[in-house]
Amino acid sequence: MNTELNLDLLLLDKNLSAELRAIAEKVKLNERISFEEGILLYEKGELGYLGVLANYIREKLHGDKTYFNRNFHIEPTNLCVYDCKFCSYSVLIKERSQGWEYTMEEMMEIVRKYDSEPVTEVHLVGGVLPQYDLKFYSELFTAIHKHRPGLHVKALTPVEYHYIFKKAKIDYATGMKLMKEAGLDSIPGGGAEIFHPEIREQIAKDKCTGKQWLQIHEEWHKLGMRSNATMLYGHIEEFKHRVDHLEQLRSLQDKTGGFQTFIPLKFRNQDNQMSHVPEVSVIEDLTNYAISRIYLDNFDHIKAYWAMISRSTAQLSLNFGVDDIDGTLDDTTKIYSMAGAEEQNPAMSTQELVELIKQVGRHPIERDTLYNVITDYKDYQFPEDEKPKFYKLPVLN
Ligand code: V47
Ligand code: SF4
């Protein structure tokens, strides 16, 4: 696909409005778009137009390369002291009997299950509970590192960090330094939701504010470490709240350069307190990926989380700015299946992920968490007997 030609053809289109043409010209000249232009893209940018711009940027950065990793999730608990309205996963502590709470040993048991598997990352995140404090998580990270030094620990979000540092009466800078010393390698993007207080107070009251979320990432970046960012979209927020969210991420990235990947997360409405809010369409998902790619000119990667949006939308998203589709997962996350995502048991073998990417003409690359190339699958032939291997979480009482 000649993306440069597509952009030039778009610029020749006499029917394109002056304001949309000005944005397209900025993209061609690698210039940053403004907040107002971000809003304009949401209000007036048609999907075809957005796709040309976002794909131009995507291919300039990565060509056809499409990244994934081999990972598994540990969700320590589905109990939570908070009560986010969009969350289908958590159970309040007063309903403790309906939840699970893994002990340190149970979590280590999950880690050991992968001893002979070539996974490179454990993604560890769940509800917030008092017993999972600074000491508990420090010991857990240290134990994982001791057991398997090469496994990247991508764990917890500012929601947990804010809670445990407050309880331990330490500031964010001290807390993040302790986490690094304990073996934390990076922070996933969760807990960001929508930063703007107008929306955050309605959907995620009481947990860390947008400002605190950004401060914790900033302290982590100051230690020379990397993290991801997300945005929960498609519920009660307006376009101005989405652009504000993107703007705040872009500003922090200008300051620290510590973000690797932005992951838009589509709101799913099953079994939560916002079930009356309809889900947005696939068109809006693709629009949102594309605008994220255009706006976040200082982010290297845009990720579509296939477990959340389905395999086919993940494939489509690769033409709308996305260059990463996350990992194998191995059926170890429940956050989205409980919220109504198409994938009820999310697991894909490496072979399936590679085929999914190749089917839409892209070039699959297995990466580690920091985007070092593990295997280039462009011309790779899988042995006949390489079958998917899935593991189930241990059944707990
Ligand atoms: O913060 C919860 C979201 C997030 C729902 O960094 C929901 O690589 C939609 O951040 N509908 C956690 N979304 C997951 C997360 C993540 C996922 C994959 C990769 C990475 C990464 C990070 O899930 C939460 C919240 O925003 N979430 N409930 C729901 N009903
Ligand atoms: Fe708790 Fe996270 Fe669910 Fe909010 S989204 S209720 S913080 S598990």
XYZ file of C-alpha atoms and ligand atoms in Angstrom:
435
model
C 0.000 0.000 0.000
C 1.465 3.407 -0.956
C 0.476 5.519 2.004
C 2.335 8.592 0.764
C 0.355 8.483 -2.487
C -2.895 8.035 -0.565
C -2.160 11.155 1.457
C -1.227 13.127 -1.676
C -4.465 12.029 -3.380
C -6.439 13.071 -0.332
C -4.798 16.506 -0.452
C -5.890 16.839 -4.097
C -9.533 16.218 -3.187
C -11.416 19.422 -3.958
C -14.265 18.437 -1.671
C -12.071 18.311 1.413
C -12.813 21.238 3.736
C -10.041 23.778 4.372
C -9.808 22.851 8.048
C -9.422 19.111 7.388
C -6.924 19.836 4.598
C -4.867 21.937 7.043
C -4.663 18.951 9.412
C -3.674 16.601 6.586
C -0.937 19.029 5.575
C 0.347 19.099 9.137
C 0.503 15.313 9.176
C 2.476 15.330 5.929
C 4.914 17.882 7.370
C 5.157 15.970 10.668
C 3.682 18.906 12.590
C 1.694 18.628 15.798
C -2.080 19.169 15.786
C -3.792 21.340 18.396
C -6.518 20.567 20.948
C -9.110 22.299 18.718
C -7.976 20.253 15.736
C -8.323 17.095 17.833
C -11.957 17.983 18.519
C -12.471 18.761 14.833
C -11.185 15.319 13.872
C -13.739 13.676 16.176
C -16.566 15.911 14.934
C -15.854 16.070 11.215
C -13.196 13.518 10.268
C -14.695 10.689 8.220
C -13.263 7.235 8.718
C -11.642 7.070 5.249
C -9.869 10.397 5.803
C -8.707 9.446 9.312
C -7.464 6.078 8.085
C -5.267 7.691 5.408
C -3.671 10.027 7.981
C -3.228 7.447 10.719
C -1.891 4.782 8.376
C 0.571 7.269 6.900
C 1.980 7.912 10.389
C 1.899 4.215 11.335
C 3.796 3.152 8.227
C 6.284 5.998 8.514
C 7.120 4.773 12.011
C 6.870 1.013 11.594
C 6.195 0.088 7.970
C 4.122 -3.099 8.030
C 5.613 -4.335 11.298
C 3.024 -5.444 13.809
C 4.078 -6.345 17.319
C 2.817 -8.844 19.849
C 4.296 -10.539 22.885
C 4.022 -13.807 24.788
C 2.569 -13.056 28.162
C 0.194 -14.231 30.848
C -1.851 -12.324 33.393
C -2.182 -12.745 37.121
C -5.221 -11.107 38.682
C -4.550 -11.321 42.433
C -8.146 -10.637 43.434
C -11.505 -9.507 42.088
C -12.380 -7.872 45.399
C -11.921 -4.141 45.555
C -12.303 -1.304 48.014
C -13.442 0.921 45.138
C -16.675 0.820 43.219
C -16.045 2.040 39.669
C -19.321 2.194 37.807
C -17.968 0.588 34.617
C -16.296 -2.345 36.346
C -17.882 -5.762 35.785
C -15.056 -7.557 37.413
C -14.873 -6.393 40.981
C -16.907 -7.461 43.977
C -17.096 -5.189 47.016
C -15.409 -6.486 50.163
C -18.775 -6.871 51.873
C -19.567 -9.598 49.315
C -16.271 -11.335 49.934
C -17.650 -14.856 49.490
C -18.128 -14.207 45.731
C -14.527 -13.302 45.140
C -11.066 -14.792 44.900
C -7.970 -13.664 46.791
C -4.731 -15.373 45.785
C -2.020 -15.839 48.350
C 1.603 -15.195 47.472
C 2.112 -18.951 47.080
C -0.878 -19.279 44.718
C 0.490 -16.492 42.535
C 3.912 -18.121 42.489
C 2.188 -21.354 41.469
C 0.811 -19.561 38.393
C 4.298 -18.213 37.602
C 5.793 -21.721 37.915
C 3.230 -23.153 35.472
C 5.043 -21.221 32.742
C 8.519 -22.449 33.658
C 8.954 -24.359 30.430
C 7.122 -21.817 28.250
C 8.866 -19.058 26.293
C 6.764 -16.258 27.818
C 8.579 -12.987 28.398
C 6.119 -11.031 30.526
C 3.760 -11.381 33.455
C 1.038 -8.717 33.536
C -0.201 -8.461 37.103
C -3.206 -6.317 37.995
C -6.499 -6.738 39.836
C -8.666 -5.205 42.551
C -7.401 -3.124 45.465
C -7.384 -4.772 48.901
C -5.756 -3.740 52.209
C -3.816 -6.994 52.662
C -1.958 -6.422 49.377
C 0.259 -3.724 50.806
C 3.721 -2.379 50.087
C 5.413 -5.286 51.843
C 3.273 -7.914 50.093
C 3.887 -6.608 46.581
C 7.597 -5.942 47.246
C 7.996 -9.560 48.355
C 5.985 -10.851 45.416
C 8.022 -8.935 42.813
C 11.249 -10.069 44.465
C 10.065 -13.693 44.551
C 9.105 -13.647 40.848
C 12.474 -12.183 39.918
C 14.345 -14.685 42.046
C 12.412 -17.568 40.517
C 12.715 -16.415 36.881
C 15.089 -13.474 36.470
C 14.306 -12.967 32.752
C 10.537 -12.623 33.187
C 9.463 -8.981 32.863
C 7.185 -7.921 35.726
C 4.637 -5.414 34.403
C 2.491 -4.779 37.423
C -0.139 -2.681 39.167
C -1.393 0.758 38.239
C -1.333 4.158 39.955
C -4.669 3.136 41.499
C -2.902 0.468 43.589
C 0.308 2.477 44.043
C -1.562 5.537 45.337
C -3.447 3.315 47.798
C -0.461 1.363 49.121
C 1.891 4.354 49.353
C -0.735 6.337 51.260
C -1.183 3.431 53.664
C 2.598 3.137 54.095
C 2.800 6.932 54.579
C 5.404 7.430 51.884
C 5.441 9.791 48.912
C 5.210 8.674 45.283
C 8.921 9.167 44.553
C 9.990 7.011 47.506
C 7.347 4.397 46.737
C 8.287 3.983 43.091
C 11.965 3.726 44.013
C 11.134 0.914 46.454
C 9.104 -0.874 43.782
C 11.984 -0.653 41.342
C 14.360 -2.068 43.950
C 11.904 -4.901 44.624
C 11.922 -5.963 40.955
C 9.135 -4.053 39.205
C 10.110 -3.649 35.542
C 7.282 -1.535 34.102
C 3.772 -0.222 34.756
C 0.801 -1.201 32.582
C -1.569 1.468 31.330
C -4.633 0.773 33.467
C -6.513 3.009 35.881
C -6.360 6.024 33.563
C -10.065 5.837 32.554
C -10.823 9.480 31.699
C -8.638 11.990 33.506
C -11.088 14.904 33.412
C -12.735 15.268 36.859
C -16.156 16.004 35.303
C -16.256 12.377 34.122
C -13.857 10.658 36.518
C -15.950 11.659 39.532
C -19.000 10.030 38.003
C -17.421 6.746 36.931
C -14.400 6.194 39.195
C -14.977 8.222 42.322
C -12.527 7.881 45.258
C -9.645 6.201 43.458
C -6.565 8.206 42.420
C -7.326 11.333 40.426
C -6.154 11.897 36.863
C -3.473 14.250 38.180
C -2.217 11.622 40.642
C -2.189 8.956 37.904
C 0.065 11.212 35.821
C 2.299 12.089 38.820
C 2.968 8.424 39.597
C 3.943 7.703 35.982
C 6.159 10.780 36.043
C 8.009 9.568 39.149
C 8.453 6.163 37.530
C 9.792 7.715 34.312
C 12.229 9.829 36.347
C 13.827 6.556 37.457
C 14.526 5.812 33.791
C 11.679 3.289 33.624
C 8.898 2.768 31.046
C 5.126 2.491 31.253
C 1.956 2.365 29.157
C -1.167 4.511 29.084
C -4.836 3.769 28.401
C -8.107 5.636 27.926
C -11.494 4.102 28.676
C -13.736 5.546 25.948
C -17.244 5.187 24.610
C -19.432 5.752 27.686
C -20.538 9.139 29.088
C -17.505 11.171 28.049
C -17.630 13.792 25.311
C -15.044 14.370 22.590
C -13.525 17.235 24.595
C -12.799 14.821 27.480
C -11.049 12.387 25.125
C -8.915 15.128 23.603
C -8.110 16.497 27.073
C -6.957 12.992 28.059
C -4.736 12.709 24.972
C -3.392 16.218 25.550
C -2.347 15.430 29.126
C -0.567 12.269 28.027
C 1.187 14.082 25.196
C 2.380 16.824 27.596
C 3.806 14.347 30.097
C 5.457 12.420 27.291
C 7.122 15.649 26.097
C 8.548 15.995 29.604
C 9.685 12.415 30.305
C 9.560 10.292 27.146
C 8.738 7.324 29.393
C 5.537 6.072 27.743
C 5.868 3.255 25.252
C 2.348 2.469 24.136
C -1.119 3.990 24.187
C -4.031 1.557 24.453
C -7.568 2.855 23.865
C -9.972 0.613 25.834
C -13.530 0.358 24.547
C -16.170 0.485 27.289
C -18.054 -2.829 27.483
C -21.417 -2.718 29.205
C -22.245 -6.183 30.452
C -22.977 -6.723 34.161
C -21.880 -3.389 35.501
C -23.561 -0.288 36.891
C -23.401 1.372 33.465
C -25.182 -1.378 31.537
C -27.771 1.172 30.389
C -25.038 3.024 28.440
C -24.878 1.591 24.902
C -21.544 0.485 23.499
C -20.074 2.456 20.617
C -19.753 1.002 17.115
C -16.696 -0.536 15.468
C -16.567 2.591 13.268
C -16.088 4.664 16.404
C -13.413 2.261 17.656
C -11.449 2.686 14.435
C -11.975 6.449 14.491
C -10.629 6.559 18.013
C -7.518 4.512 17.172
C -6.820 6.767 14.211
C -7.220 10.027 16.141
C -5.043 8.664 18.964
C -2.328 7.879 16.390
C -2.580 11.368 14.873
C -2.703 13.245 18.202
C -0.022 11.344 20.128
C 2.860 12.272 17.861
C 5.380 11.484 20.604
C 4.168 7.937 21.353
C 5.940 5.152 19.484
C 3.122 2.603 19.617
C -0.671 2.354 19.552
C -2.050 -0.949 20.765
C -5.386 -2.647 20.071
C -6.132 -5.106 22.837
C -7.555 -8.028 20.842
C -9.104 -9.717 23.896
C -11.298 -6.666 24.315
C -12.338 -5.715 20.793
C -12.344 -9.082 18.991
C -9.857 -10.547 16.555
C -11.423 -9.064 13.433
C -11.549 -5.500 14.789
C -7.928 -5.931 15.895
C -7.082 -6.871 12.286
C -8.973 -3.850 10.921
C -7.294 -1.530 13.421
C -3.919 -2.242 11.780
C -5.027 0.111 8.978
C -6.043 2.827 11.453
C -2.822 3.608 13.279
C -2.396 0.457 15.372
C 0.930 -1.419 15.269
C 0.598 -3.700 18.313
C -2.055 -6.226 19.298
C -0.798 -7.264 22.759
C -0.126 -10.867 23.652
C -0.985 -14.526 23.819
C -2.713 -14.084 27.237
C -3.329 -17.787 27.703
C -6.835 -17.378 29.127
C -5.444 -15.717 32.238
C -7.512 -12.537 32.281
C -11.165 -12.142 33.193
C -11.506 -8.349 33.136
C -13.082 -8.172 29.676
C -14.895 -11.462 29.402
C -16.828 -10.420 32.521
C -17.656 -7.074 30.880
C -19.077 -8.671 27.724
C -16.105 -8.833 25.350
C -16.417 -11.278 22.448
C -13.488 -13.323 23.743
C -14.831 -15.354 26.646
C -11.621 -17.348 27.101
C -8.948 -15.143 25.636
C -5.979 -17.190 24.502
C -4.116 -17.286 21.212
C -1.123 -19.375 20.357
C 1.829 -17.625 18.764
C 0.933 -19.332 15.505
C -2.616 -17.944 15.622
C -1.391 -14.431 16.377
C 1.109 -14.603 13.543
C -1.572 -15.823 11.109
C -4.008 -13.141 12.246
C -1.419 -10.467 11.406
C -0.309 -12.068 8.122
C -3.922 -12.468 6.932
C -4.179 -8.673 6.632
C -0.844 -8.267 4.906
C 1.215 -7.129 7.871
C 4.562 -8.310 9.155
C 4.434 -10.062 12.571
C 7.162 -9.438 15.112
C 7.294 -10.993 18.539
C 8.672 -8.379 20.914
C 9.530 -8.277 24.578
C 7.850 -5.690 26.813
C 10.419 -3.036 25.870
C 9.989 -3.715 22.117
C 13.237 -5.576 21.626
C 12.669 -8.041 18.773
C 12.448 -11.668 19.927
C 11.423 -13.302 16.623
C 10.719 -11.880 13.194
C 7.935 -14.038 11.697
C 7.956 -12.604 8.178
C 9.285 -15.748 6.525
C 9.082 -18.089 9.495
C 7.653 -21.582 8.921
C 6.078 -23.235 11.976
C 6.851 -26.913 12.541
C 3.817 -29.149 11.884
C 3.582 -30.308 15.496
C 3.551 -26.832 17.053
C 0.128 -26.758 18.617
C -1.327 -24.129 20.978
C -0.849 -24.841 24.688
C -3.334 -23.307 27.083
C -3.364 -23.306 30.831
C -6.225 -22.666 33.196
C -5.903 -20.759 36.455
C -5.909 -22.933 39.591
C -9.373 -23.519 41.060
C -9.537 -21.905 44.489
C -11.987 -22.329 47.338
O -8.138 0.408 34.061
C -12.415 -2.172 33.329
C -10.516 -1.202 31.960
C -8.334 -1.483 32.553
C -13.970 -2.262 31.806
O -0.604 -1.795 29.614
C -12.784 -1.824 31.216
O -0.271 -3.360 28.167
C -13.840 -1.678 29.212
O -5.202 -1.328 31.547
N -15.027 -2.044 29.707
C -7.280 -2.514 32.944
N -12.710 -1.538 29.925
C -6.618 -3.189 31.744
C -5.471 -2.435 31.178
C -4.591 -3.042 30.122
C -5.070 -4.037 29.295
C -4.205 -4.581 28.340
C -2.909 -4.174 28.218
C -2.435 -3.179 29.052
C -1.023 -2.752 28.947
C -3.288 -2.591 30.008
O -9.480 -2.129 32.019
C -8.932 -0.655 33.644
C -10.183 -0.120 32.974
O -9.905 1.054 32.264
N -11.852 -1.760 32.190
N -13.720 -2.493 33.102
C -15.142 -2.358 30.985
N -16.344 -2.691 31.487
Fe -11.512 -1.714 41.565
Fe -10.178 -1.404 39.273
Fe -12.699 -2.343 39.220
Fe -12.231 0.216 39.870
S -11.798 -0.747 37.858
S -13.599 -1.217 40.969
S -10.290 0.093 40.957
S -10.946 -3.369 40.123
